[in-house]
Every structure is written in structure tokens, then in C-alpha cells.
Tab-separated table of C-alpha atoms in Angstrom:
chain	number	residue	atom	x	y	z
A	14	UNK	CA	18.406	13.039	14.547
A	15	UNK	CA	16.566	15.971	12.990
A	16	UNK	CA	18.625	17.417	10.131
A	17	UNK	CA	18.963	20.939	8.701
A	18	UNK	CA	15.714	21.981	7.094
A	19	UNK	CA	15.571	21.954	3.406
A	20	UNK	CA	13.808	24.958	1.845
A	21	UNK	CA	11.844	24.454	-1.298
A	22	UNK	CA	8.785	25.633	-3.182
A	23	UNK	CA	6.558	22.580	-2.813
A	24	UNK	CA	6.611	19.504	-0.593
A	25	UNK	CA	4.659	16.567	-2.067
A	26	UNK	CA	3.652	13.718	0.223
A	27	UNK	CA	3.617	10.549	-1.780
A	28	UNK	CA	5.391	9.660	-4.953
A	29	UNK	CA	2.590	7.849	-6.857
A	30	UNK	CA	1.471	8.771	-10.150
A	31	UNK	CA	-0.404	11.898	-9.033
A	32	UNK	CA	2.452	13.164	-6.977
A	33	UNK	CA	4.758	12.533	-9.884
A	34	UNK	CA	2.572	14.399	-12.407
A	35	UNK	CA	2.275	17.189	-9.938
A	36	UNK	CA	6.016	17.761	-10.309
A	37	UNK	CA	5.318	18.345	-13.996
A	38	UNK	CA	2.429	20.898	-13.574
A	39	UNK	CA	4.259	22.605	-10.881
A	40	UNK	CA	7.532	22.683	-12.843
A	41	UNK	CA	5.986	24.397	-15.800
A	42	UNK	CA	5.126	27.006	-13.345
A	43	UNK	CA	8.820	27.235	-12.109
A	44	UNK	CA	8.135	25.530	-8.812
A	45	UNK	CA	10.685	23.102	-7.426
A	46	UNK	CA	9.444	20.091	-5.500
A	47	UNK	CA	10.631	17.637	-2.998
A	48	UNK	CA	8.748	14.291	-2.587
A	49	UNK	CA	8.521	11.992	0.470
A	50	UNK	CA	7.446	8.330	0.167
A	51	UNK	CA	7.327	5.569	2.472
A	52	UNK	CA	8.254	3.075	-0.195
A	53	UNK	CA	11.786	2.712	-1.504
A	54	UNK	CA	10.912	3.686	-5.139
A	55	UNK	CA	8.514	5.793	-6.898
A	56	UNK	CA	5.178	4.731	-8.328
A	57	UNK	CA	2.894	4.285	-5.221
A	58	UNK	CA	0.219	1.594	-5.789
A	59	UNK	CA	1.328	1.395	-9.419
A	60	UNK	CA	4.667	0.179	-8.319
A	61	UNK	CA	3.743	-1.729	-4.978
A	62	UNK	CA	0.332	-3.437	-5.914
A	63	UNK	CA	0.344	-3.772	-9.748
A	64	UNK	CA	3.607	-3.149	-11.336
A	65	UNK	CA	2.887	-5.828	-14.001
A	66	UNK	CA	-0.842	-5.328	-14.368
A	67	UNK	CA	-2.272	-3.569	-17.359
A	68	UNK	CA	-3.856	-0.118	-16.970
A	69	UNK	CA	-6.181	0.676	-19.953
A	70	UNK	CA	-7.729	4.234	-18.940
A	71	UNK	CA	-4.861	6.583	-19.222
A	72	UNK	CA	-5.982	9.102	-21.970
A	73	UNK	CA	-4.025	8.279	-25.266
A	74	UNK	CA	-2.230	5.352	-23.798
A	75	UNK	CA	-4.302	2.359	-24.743
A	76	UNK	CA	-2.372	0.034	-22.548
A	77	UNK	CA	0.511	0.257	-20.026
A	78	UNK	CA	1.554	-1.577	-16.782
A	79	UNK	CA	1.891	0.316	-13.444
A	80	UNK	CA	5.631	0.229	-13.855
A	81	UNK	CA	5.552	1.565	-17.302
A	82	UNK	CA	3.310	4.346	-16.290
A	83	UNK	CA	5.783	5.132	-13.500
A	84	UNK	CA	8.818	5.068	-15.800
A	85	UNK	CA	6.966	7.394	-18.229
A	86	UNK	CA	6.043	10.007	-15.587
A	87	UNK	CA	9.668	9.926	-14.240
A	88	UNK	CA	10.808	10.659	-17.863
A	89	UNK	CA	8.360	13.467	-18.211
A	90	UNK	CA	9.339	15.175	-14.931
A	91	UNK	CA	13.109	14.615	-15.355
A	92	UNK	CA	13.589	18.294	-16.677
A	93	UNK	CA	12.323	19.630	-13.284
A	94	UNK	CA	14.894	17.672	-11.200
A	95	UNK	CA	12.532	16.732	-8.404
A	96	UNK	CA	14.210	15.487	-5.178
A	97	UNK	CA	12.968	12.188	-3.694
A	98	UNK	CA	12.976	11.257	-0.081
A	99	UNK	CA	12.227	7.511	0.043
A	100	UNK	CA	11.626	4.966	2.579
A	101	UNK	CA	10.348	7.512	5.112
A	102	UNK	CA	6.989	8.618	6.466
A	103	UNK	CA	5.647	12.072	6.492
A	104	UNK	CA	5.124	12.335	10.361
A	105	UNK	CA	4.486	15.929	11.444
A	106	UNK	CA	3.332	19.134	9.765
A	107	UNK	CA	3.619	22.399	11.529
A	108	UNK	CA	3.569	26.123	10.624
A	109	UNK	CA	6.940	28.155	10.835
A	110	UNK	CA	7.070	31.631	12.194
A	111	UNK	CA	7.719	32.961	8.635
A	112	UNK	CA	4.746	31.393	6.958
A	113	UNK	CA	6.098	28.031	5.714
A	114	UNK	CA	4.930	24.580	6.387
A	115	UNK	CA	7.588	22.417	8.139
A	116	UNK	CA	7.259	18.658	7.272
A	117	UNK	CA	9.311	16.156	9.293
A	118	UNK	CA	9.630	12.619	8.434
A	119	UNK	CA	10.182	9.645	10.589
A	120	UNK	CA	13.877	9.473	9.497
A	121	UNK	CA	14.400	13.120	10.479
A	122	UNK	CA	14.261	14.874	7.040
A	123	UNK	CA	12.918	18.354	7.503
A	124	UNK	CA	11.455	20.094	4.432
A	125	UNK	CA	9.981	23.658	4.561
A	126	UNK	CA	7.794	25.077	1.951
A	127	UNK	CA	5.002	27.532	1.484
A	128	UNK	CA	2.870	24.669	-0.163
A	129	UNK	CA	2.261	21.173	0.797
A	130	UNK	CA	0.635	18.725	-1.664
A	131	UNK	CA	-0.816	15.697	-0.117
A	132	UNK	CA	-0.737	12.923	-2.824
A	133	UNK	CA	-0.809	10.143	-0.386
A	134	UNK	CA	-3.209	7.821	-2.278
A	135	UNK	CA	-4.659	5.265	0.338
A	136	UNK	CA	-1.986	6.245	2.871
A	137	UNK	CA	1.276	4.769	3.950
A	138	UNK	CA	2.092	1.312	2.769
A	139	UNK	CA	2.828	-0.516	6.040
A	140	UNK	CA	3.287	-4.156	6.697
A	141	UNK	CA	0.240	-6.271	7.196
A	142	UNK	CA	-0.014	-7.537	10.750
A	143	UNK	CA	-1.559	-10.840	11.585
A	144	UNK	CA	-4.877	-10.579	13.282
A	145	UNK	CA	-3.472	-12.525	16.250
A	146	UNK	CA	-4.652	-11.636	19.595
A	147	UNK	CA	-1.922	-10.043	21.861
A	148	UNK	CA	0.740	-9.964	19.043
A	149	UNK	CA	1.282	-6.168	19.723
A	150	UNK	CA	2.865	-7.108	23.159
A	151	UNK	CA	5.742	-8.659	21.242
A	152	UNK	CA	6.382	-6.014	18.661
A	153	UNK	CA	9.562	-4.000	19.182
A	154	UNK	CA	10.309	-6.203	22.233
A	155	UNK	CA	14.142	-6.221	22.048
A	156	UNK	CA	17.179	-6.889	19.968
A	157	UNK	CA	16.383	-9.862	17.697
A	158	UNK	CA	13.588	-10.875	19.919
A	159	UNK	CA	9.822	-10.458	19.562
A	160	UNK	CA	7.642	-9.904	16.376
A	161	UNK	CA	9.088	-8.211	13.418
A	162	UNK	CA	7.690	-7.075	10.009
A	163	UNK	CA	10.720	-5.882	8.501
A	164	UNK	CA	14.545	-6.444	8.859
A	165	UNK	CA	16.529	-3.362	9.441
A	166	UNK	CA	19.550	-4.970	10.943
A	167	UNK	CA	20.445	-8.546	10.351
A	168	UNK	CA	23.063	-8.741	13.038
A	169	UNK	CA	20.461	-8.663	15.853
A	170	UNK	CA	19.269	-12.017	14.924
A	171	UNK	CA	22.661	-13.783	15.233
A	172	UNK	CA	22.391	-16.731	17.555
A	173	UNK	CA	18.323	-16.463	17.797
A	174	UNK	CA	15.845	-18.962	17.084
A	175	UNK	CA	13.837	-17.584	14.186
A	176	UNK	CA	10.375	-18.288	12.622
A	177	UNK	CA	9.820	-16.720	9.371
A	178	UNK	CA	6.220	-16.659	7.875
A	179	UNK	CA	5.339	-15.995	4.325
A	180	UNK	CA	5.912	-17.359	0.864
A	181	UNK	CA	6.939	-14.309	-1.274
A	182	UNK	CA	10.326	-12.800	-1.901
A	183	UNK	CA	10.656	-10.985	1.435
A	184	UNK	CA	10.115	-14.178	3.303
A	185	UNK	CA	12.380	-16.346	1.083
A	186	UNK	CA	15.140	-13.711	0.868
A	187	UNK	CA	15.335	-13.246	4.428
A	188	UNK	CA	15.138	-16.968	5.090
A	189	UNK	CA	18.239	-17.438	2.912
A	190	UNK	CA	20.089	-14.423	4.318
A	191	UNK	CA	19.413	-14.978	7.945
A	192	UNK	CA	19.898	-18.803	8.096
A	193	UNK	CA	23.664	-18.618	8.368
A	194	UNK	CA	23.355	-16.212	11.472
A	195	UNK	CA	20.485	-17.861	13.253
A	196	UNK	CA	20.781	-20.503	15.762
A	197	UNK	CA	17.737	-22.228	14.250
A	198	UNK	CA	15.364	-21.112	11.451
A	199	UNK	CA	11.774	-22.358	10.587
A	200	UNK	CA	10.076	-21.162	7.534
A	201	UNK	CA	6.333	-21.346	7.787
A	202	UNK	CA	4.093	-21.061	4.926
A	203	UNK	CA	0.454	-22.149	4.212
A	204	UNK	CA	1.275	-24.468	1.315
A	205	UNK	CA	4.375	-26.148	-0.310
A	206	UNK	CA	4.284	-23.733	-3.194
A	207	UNK	CA	6.172	-20.293	-3.183
A	208	UNK	CA	5.469	-17.163	-5.202
A	209	UNK	CA	9.161	-15.974	-4.493
A	210	UNK	CA	11.810	-16.237	-7.097
A	211	UNK	CA	12.551	-19.723	-8.077
A	212	UNK	CA	16.224	-19.393	-7.425
A	213	UNK	CA	15.641	-18.395	-3.772
A	214	UNK	CA	13.085	-21.195	-3.395
A	215	UNK	CA	15.672	-23.614	-4.632
A	216	UNK	CA	18.285	-22.387	-2.138
A	217	UNK	CA	15.817	-22.649	0.714
A	218	UNK	CA	14.976	-26.213	-0.300
A	219	UNK	CA	18.536	-27.157	-0.312
A	220	UNK	CA	18.981	-25.834	3.200
A	221	UNK	CA	15.962	-27.925	4.320
A	222	UNK	CA	17.536	-30.825	2.423
A	223	UNK	CA	20.886	-30.297	4.264
A	224	UNK	CA	19.025	-30.196	7.718
A	225	UNK	CA	20.192	-26.648	8.193
A	226	UNK	CA	16.661	-25.200	8.512
A	227	UNK	CA	13.035	-26.426	8.748
A	228	UNK	CA	9.967	-25.833	6.516
A	229	UNK	CA	6.680	-26.192	8.192
A	230	UNK	CA	3.463	-26.231	5.938
A	231	UNK	CA	1.054	-24.422	8.383
A	232	UNK	CA	-0.158	-21.093	9.385
A	233	UNK	CA	0.840	-18.955	12.340
A	234	UNK	CA	-2.270	-19.131	14.646
A	235	UNK	CA	-0.877	-17.585	17.761
A	236	UNK	CA	1.990	-16.325	19.768
A	237	UNK	CA	2.930	-17.105	23.445
A	238	UNK	CA	5.179	-15.495	25.836
A	239	UNK	CA	5.548	-13.980	29.219
A	240	UNK	CA	6.207	-10.352	30.311
A	241	UNK	CA	6.430	-9.157	26.729
A	242	UNK	CA	9.033	-11.893	25.844
A	243	UNK	CA	8.137	-14.172	23.013
A	244	UNK	CA	8.597	-17.786	23.740
A	245	UNK	CA	6.708	-19.653	21.042
A	246	UNK	CA	4.564	-19.445	17.961
A	247	UNK	CA	1.413	-21.641	17.677
A	248	UNK	CA	1.178	-23.287	14.226
A	249	UNK	CA	-2.022	-24.539	12.841
A	250	UNK	CA	-2.850	-26.775	10.092
A	251	UNK	CA	-5.468	-29.463	9.270
A	252	UNK	CA	-4.241	-31.852	11.887
A	253	UNK	CA	-4.343	-29.256	14.709
A	254	UNK	CA	-2.041	-26.988	16.602
A	255	UNK	CA	1.605	-27.365	17.627
A	256	UNK	CA	3.996	-25.079	19.521
A	257	UNK	CA	7.221	-24.019	18.044
A	258	UNK	CA	9.658	-22.384	20.568
A	259	UNK	CA	11.609	-19.268	19.113
A	260	UNK	CA	13.064	-15.964	20.021
A	261	UNK	CA	11.572	-14.058	17.069
A	262	UNK	CA	8.869	-14.223	14.489
A	263	UNK	CA	9.412	-12.370	11.289
A	264	UNK	CA	6.111	-12.090	9.421
A	265	UNK	CA	6.002	-11.055	5.777
A	266	UNK	CA	2.419	-10.850	4.477
A	267	UNK	CA	2.849	-7.974	2.121
A	268	UNK	CA	1.940	-4.339	2.598
A	269	UNK	CA	-1.344	-2.511	3.226
A	270	UNK	CA	-2.296	1.101	3.254
A	271	UNK	CA	-3.036	2.988	6.474
A	272	UNK	CA	-3.756	6.795	6.560
A	273	UNK	CA	-1.129	7.087	9.261
A	274	UNK	CA	0.171	10.526	10.542
A	275	UNK	CA	-1.631	12.411	7.765
A	276	UNK	CA	-4.611	11.992	9.979
A	277	UNK	CA	-2.746	14.111	12.604
A	278	UNK	CA	-1.907	17.033	10.045
A	279	UNK	CA	-4.920	19.027	11.344
A	280	UNK	CA	-6.995	18.758	8.206
A	281	UNK	CA	-10.659	17.897	8.222
A	282	UNK	CA	-11.380	14.409	7.343
A	283	UNK	CA	-14.316	12.739	5.598
A	284	UNK	CA	-14.232	9.070	6.115
A	285	UNK	CA	-10.463	8.956	6.158
A	286	UNK	CA	-10.292	11.193	2.961
A	287	UNK	CA	-9.401	14.897	2.879
A	288	UNK	CA	-12.157	17.182	1.488
A	289	UNK	CA	-11.028	19.732	-1.007
A	290	UNK	CA	-12.640	22.446	-3.260
A	291	UNK	CA	-12.730	21.609	-6.868
A	292	UNK	CA	-11.266	24.912	-8.137
A	293	UNK	CA	-7.914	24.641	-6.212
A	294	UNK	CA	-7.917	21.152	-4.658
A	295	UNK	CA	-7.001	22.852	-1.450
A	296	UNK	CA	-7.916	21.456	1.883
A	297	UNK	CA	-9.557	23.459	4.661
A	298	UNK	CA	-6.052	24.573	5.630
A	299	UNK	CA	-4.751	27.299	3.118
A	300	UNK	CA	-1.401	26.209	1.496
A	301	UNK	CA	-2.109	22.485	2.039
A	302	UNK	CA	-3.496	20.779	-1.126
A	303	UNK	CA	-4.686	17.167	-1.676
A	304	UNK	CA	-4.747	15.389	-4.915
A	305	UNK	CA	-5.355	11.871	-6.045
A	306	UNK	CA	-7.082	9.062	-4.142
A	307	UNK	CA	-6.804	10.710	-0.802
A	308	UNK	CA	-9.009	13.607	-1.470
A	309	UNK	CA	-12.662	13.884	-1.539
A	310	UNK	CA	-15.389	16.194	-3.217
A	311	UNK	CA	-18.754	15.567	-4.583
A	312	UNK	CA	-18.492	13.345	-7.564
A	313	UNK	CA	-14.875	12.326	-6.956
A	314	UNK	CA	-13.621	9.289	-8.875
A	315	UNK	CA	-10.479	7.525	-7.872
A	316	UNK	CA	-9.010	7.463	-11.360
A	317	UNK	CA	-5.445	8.310	-12.106
A	318	UNK	CA	-6.689	10.655	-14.843
A	319	UNK	CA	-8.776	12.437	-12.298
A	320	UNK	CA	-5.606	12.986	-10.190
A	321	UNK	CA	-3.682	14.389	-13.026
A	322	UNK	CA	-6.467	17.117	-13.639
A	323	UNK	CA	-6.367	17.880	-9.932
A	324	UNK	CA	-2.621	18.288	-10.129
A	325	UNK	CA	-2.925	20.872	-12.884
A	326	UNK	CA	-5.450	23.012	-11.124
A	327	UNK	CA	-3.667	22.690	-7.843
A	328	UNK	CA	-0.444	24.032	-9.537
A	329	UNK	CA	-2.344	27.139	-10.713
A	330	UNK	CA	-3.315	27.885	-7.189
A	331	UNK	CA	0.136	26.942	-5.670
A	332	UNK	CA	2.061	29.309	-7.904
A	333	UNK	CA	-0.078	32.279	-6.566
A	334	UNK	CA	0.897	31.202	-3.029
A	335	UNK	CA	4.667	30.768	-3.609
A	336	UNK	CA	4.836	33.931	-5.959
A	337	UNK	CA	1.903	36.080	-4.855
A	338	UNK	CA	3.192	39.129	-6.951
A	339	UNK	CA	3.920	37.190	-10.167
A	340	UNK	CA	1.513	37.827	-13.034
A	341	UNK	CA	0.673	34.287	-14.185
A	342	UNK	CA	-0.228	33.730	-17.872
A	343	UNK	CA	-1.602	30.511	-19.105
A	344	UNK	CA	0.468	28.790	-21.789
A	345	UNK	CA	0.522	25.570	-23.807
A	346	UNK	CA	3.553	23.421	-24.160
A	347	UNK	CA	2.905	23.022	-27.908
A	348	UNK	CA	3.259	26.842	-28.514
A	349	UNK	CA	5.256	28.329	-25.680
A	350	UNK	CA	8.944	28.611	-26.299
A	351	UNK	CA	9.252	29.539	-22.557
A	352	UNK	CA	7.632	26.157	-21.426
A	353	UNK	CA	9.575	24.327	-24.077
A	354	UNK	CA	12.817	25.666	-22.672
A	355	UNK	CA	11.813	24.521	-19.157
A	356	UNK	CA	11.242	21.079	-20.716
A	357	UNK	CA	14.726	21.151	-22.389
A	358	UNK	CA	13.170	20.622	-25.861
A	359	UNK	CA	13.556	24.149	-27.357
B	17	UNK	CA	-30.849	-12.220	-6.454
B	18	UNK	CA	-29.253	-12.130	-3.068
B	19	UNK	CA	-26.166	-12.997	-1.200
B	20	UNK	CA	-25.845	-13.472	2.471
B	21	UNK	CA	-22.791	-12.032	4.243
B	22	UNK	CA	-21.757	-12.510	7.924
B	23	UNK	CA	-19.530	-9.731	9.129
B	24	UNK	CA	-16.542	-10.043	11.577
B	25	UNK	CA	-18.906	-9.518	14.563
B	26	UNK	CA	-21.358	-12.201	13.439
B	27	UNK	CA	-23.879	-9.970	12.090
B	28	UNK	CA	-25.895	-11.199	9.064
B	29	UNK	CA	-26.720	-9.204	6.101
B	30	UNK	CA	-28.829	-10.127	3.102
B	31	UNK	CA	-27.588	-8.003	0.103
B	32	UNK	CA	-29.257	-7.509	-3.324
B	33	UNK	CA	-26.893	-9.044	-5.827
B	34	UNK	CA	-26.403	-7.907	-9.493
B	35	UNK	CA	-25.500	-10.399	-12.176
B	36	UNK	CA	-22.091	-9.864	-13.471
B	37	UNK	CA	-20.778	-8.026	-10.453
B	38	UNK	CA	-18.054	-9.320	-8.460
B	39	UNK	CA	-19.021	-10.368	-4.982
B	40	UNK	CA	-16.452	-8.031	-3.586
B	41	UNK	CA	-18.264	-5.072	-5.369
B	42	UNK	CA	-21.654	-6.335	-3.917
B	43	UNK	CA	-20.185	-6.259	-0.335
B	44	UNK	CA	-18.380	-2.966	-0.759
B	45	UNK	CA	-21.208	-1.220	-2.344
B	46	UNK	CA	-23.503	-2.313	0.469
B	47	UNK	CA	-21.150	-0.462	2.804
B	48	UNK	CA	-19.804	-3.594	4.668
B	49	UNK	CA	-16.247	-3.314	5.927
B	50	UNK	CA	-14.196	-5.037	3.257
B	51	UNK	CA	-10.976	-3.284	2.388
B	52	UNK	CA	-10.560	-4.495	-1.167
B	53	UNK	CA	-7.461	-2.193	-1.377
B	54	UNK	CA	-6.453	-2.933	-5.077
B	55	UNK	CA	-9.982	-2.434	-6.281
B	56	UNK	CA	-10.427	-5.691	-7.730
B	57	UNK	CA	-7.091	-6.519	-9.554
B	58	UNK	CA	-6.273	-9.575	-7.534
B	59	UNK	CA	-3.301	-7.869	-6.163
B	60	UNK	CA	-3.764	-7.428	-2.386
B	61	UNK	CA	-5.834	-10.317	-0.629
B	62	UNK	CA	-7.946	-7.663	1.338
B	63	UNK	CA	-11.200	-8.907	0.099
B	64	UNK	CA	-10.822	-12.346	1.706
B	65	UNK	CA	-14.073	-14.295	2.556
B	66	UNK	CA	-14.898	-17.747	3.642
B	67	UNK	CA	-17.547	-19.353	1.549
B	68	UNK	CA	-20.136	-21.360	3.209
B	69	UNK	CA	-19.270	-25.132	2.709
B	70	UNK	CA	-22.514	-25.914	0.939
B	71	UNK	CA	-21.498	-23.348	-1.769
B	72	UNK	CA	-17.664	-24.104	-2.262
B	73	UNK	CA	-18.171	-26.705	-4.941
B	74	UNK	CA	-20.655	-24.475	-6.847
B	75	UNK	CA	-18.103	-21.765	-7.499
B	76	UNK	CA	-15.463	-21.848	-10.221
B	77	UNK	CA	-12.296	-22.979	-8.536
B	78	UNK	CA	-9.669	-20.577	-7.542
B	79	UNK	CA	-7.274	-19.399	-10.237
B	80	UNK	CA	-3.585	-19.698	-9.807
B	81	UNK	CA	-3.259	-15.835	-9.236
B	82	UNK	CA	-5.862	-15.980	-6.696
B	83	UNK	CA	-4.159	-18.874	-4.831
B	84	UNK	CA	-0.896	-16.991	-4.899
B	85	UNK	CA	-2.452	-13.896	-3.407
B	86	UNK	CA	-4.103	-15.875	-0.642
B	87	UNK	CA	-0.449	-16.186	0.706
B	88	UNK	CA	-0.851	-12.484	1.738
B	89	UNK	CA	-4.142	-13.317	3.709
B	90	UNK	CA	-4.468	-14.660	7.279
B	91	UNK	CA	-6.187	-17.747	8.535
B	92	UNK	CA	-6.640	-19.144	5.142
B	93	UNK	CA	-8.933	-22.112	4.888
B	94	UNK	CA	-10.116	-24.556	2.173
B	95	UNK	CA	-13.181	-22.487	1.612
B	96	UNK	CA	-11.142	-19.196	1.491
B	97	UNK	CA	-11.819	-17.030	-1.628
B	98	UNK	CA	-10.857	-13.593	-2.724
B	99	UNK	CA	-14.222	-12.118	-3.325
B	100	UNK	CA	-13.062	-9.974	-6.180
B	101	UNK	CA	-12.488	-13.142	-8.082
B	102	UNK	CA	-15.939	-14.467	-7.681
B	103	UNK	CA	-18.541	-13.041	-10.261
B	104	UNK	CA	-22.067	-13.234	-9.515
B	105	UNK	CA	-24.295	-15.310	-11.729
B	106	UNK	CA	-28.035	-16.614	-11.273
B	107	UNK	CA	-26.453	-19.981	-10.096
B	108	UNK	CA	-25.045	-18.228	-7.062
B	109	UNK	CA	-28.252	-16.711	-6.103
B	110	UNK	CA	-28.243	-17.284	-2.238
B	111	UNK	CA	-24.453	-17.512	-1.878
B	112	UNK	CA	-23.255	-17.260	1.672
B	113	UNK	CA	-19.842	-15.870	2.748
B	114	UNK	CA	-18.336	-14.765	5.904
B	115	UNK	CA	-15.791	-11.814	5.947
B	116	UNK	CA	-12.355	-13.251	6.993
B	117	UNK	CA	-10.365	-11.467	9.864
B	118	UNK	CA	-7.851	-8.653	8.799
């Protein structure tokens, strides 16, 4: 499943605001970038956690939302034509014989570059798992059976008895989409109100009204099974517990950030953060840099603007690694026709 | 001012509380294990606590956004709160909360 290696100048792990701005700073120095992100779109936390929430501390931008910030960064880096590899996790980092870093993702994408920039924020966004004892035993149990936190292939749930937990768009969308396939389907949510799009909620309610699925106002309090095969979930509400037989539980409680395989990259860690120097923002491993929320140095502040500064200094060091013989001059976009040409504005 | 926090192992901690700080910030700054992933934006539900029943009525009620975000928390109870949405005031001196499982 591993593909042909892609060769580029810089591999950036994380397409959040710092990873995106790094493309700009590296691009001004003629470095091409490939970015890997576990989300299916750019923006990192700005896109996943607070796309609609206002940010007030971006210099010269009195107010913008997480999504607007992402959109503006994408516009700013467009001239540099970055390549994005979404919905995949940077899994392995190793040295090649000819002095490159080879990054492999869980989807088998292989990128080789002399410089790697870890801009992974709080780590990979992964599904939140309910703190239910023994639930791990049923994860990845089999085709359409066990506990799931995402739906990769709908067809595996055909003819199964499904329990879906959650009240947001993921839970409601999959309820409506899987109901026609399933043998039976029960949506479990802690209250009779849903954050999901009203249209989907209405569809779900008509299915319940028509007796084609069930809605339980309760919380999932446990799972039961034998030999790794899920047999039932335990629902809890004020009146107590009840058992609901099923083949699969699909739990949608949003995403959380886990450092994940970055911890295995061989970098020194300081309380799950990557120590860097403040001249180059390079890690203990030459050629591997860390910028944004994932790095640590004395006085570190987890602010987007700090990550932008770190990206600029990192780029100055990175270009000297990619082009060791090149004489680098420092230029301003305001006055340099060379930079303006790169930006497509000259 | 103080707040009393019970951690997930049952350990009890008396923390110095500052007027105007969010309860999440007081817990986080004391080094107790609270994720508070979004940093207080009411966008993640990883600062979920249970408020001691004797204190529930003395807090401002949950906002709509907080109630929505609690959908992403586990083992939600009537006394569940997102601690980033509870601001410390002298009236809350002595507040007791327990960190929810995660």
C-alpha cells in the first residue's frame, strides 16, 4: 500500500494556521512544501474546534473567525502551490541513505525531504472514546460488528442491529444514512435536543414517527459481549439501566487531540511538547523543526502569532539546509521585486 | 478564596482561587489533570466537572452553548458543568467540584 516516494523541499506535519503560514515563509525562500493533516480540510483547531468563534489577537486583524483566518492564510499561500495530503496521519519518520527524511502516513503516502516541520498543534485529532471499562475489546472487532468511532464503509452495516450515540451532525447524518441498510437502528442521546442540522433532525424524527428506528434519551453506560463479540450496550438514565442488544455501537462524541505517532519520531519530549531552540526552532534532531503549539522553549506562549514568528525564523534555517551553498539575502515583500514576482503581484 | 477539587482517583485538593478566573483556569494552573483542550472557548467539553449538589443552585445556570457542548462529554449528570464556563466570585468561595472521567 506504500506508494512511490514524493520528493520535495519541506514536509509539514499539520495544516493548521502555523503550518499554513510556514508555507508562505518557506515559499518566499523558494522552498516547496507538502503538508499532511489528519483532518479532511485545512485549519487545524481553527477549523475543527472554533470555525465560528472570533479571534481578536491576530496583529492588524481586529476580529476574524477561525474559518476566516484559515481562508485568508490559504489565499496568502496560494502562489506557492502547496500540496495537501488530508485525512491521514503522519505515522513514521526515518532517515534515508541520502540524507533526507522519509515521512510515511497511515494511508501509505511517502514524502521525502531534507526538512520536516512539525506543526502538529495539540497532536492528531482523533475520536473521543467513551471512558467505558473494557470497550477497547470490541474496537475493530469485525465487519459491521463491535464499536466504531467513524464510518469508512457503510455497506458493512447492512443487516446489522446498530446503536448510534451522539447528538451532533455525525451522529444524525449516519443515523439517517445507515437506517435503510440496518436491520434495526437506535439513536441514543442524553437529551431530546440535537445540535445537528435541523433538517437532519427532522428526518430522524420522521423515521422514529414511522417506527423505522428508535430514539432513546439516555447515555451509554456500558458494553457487554463475549469473546470480543459485542452483544449489547447498557443504557443509563435517571430511572436506571437497561440493556439494548446490538451488533455495533457507533459513538460520535467529537474529536480530541492526541500526540500520537509524533511521540515515536525520536525527538526529545518535554511534557508531550517538543523542545526547540529559539533561533531556528529546530528540535534536537537536525533538519526537524517544530513550530506552533507543539513546541516548547522558555517563555513559550501558545498563541497563533507566536507560531507565525517561529515559522519565519524556521524558514531562514530550513533554506540553509535545503540549499547549503546558496547565499541568502534578507528581503522585504514591500520592496523586493524578486519576492513580489514569487507572490505573483509584480 | 478557595475551591475544593476531587480528582479522578478520589484525591482531594484545596486550591487558592482568584476572583474573576474561570474554575477551569484555577484547576489547570494548579497542575491538576484537566485537558481543557480549547483553552476556554466552550468548544470541546474537556473541562467537564461535577459540582457538589450543595453548590449547584448557587451557580449561574448553564448557558445554551455549554449545554450543547456537554453532548460531547461522557457520563453527564444534572450537576455537570464545563468549568471554563464558571467564573470565580466571592460567592463561590468554598466551591466543591469533582473532575469527570475522560
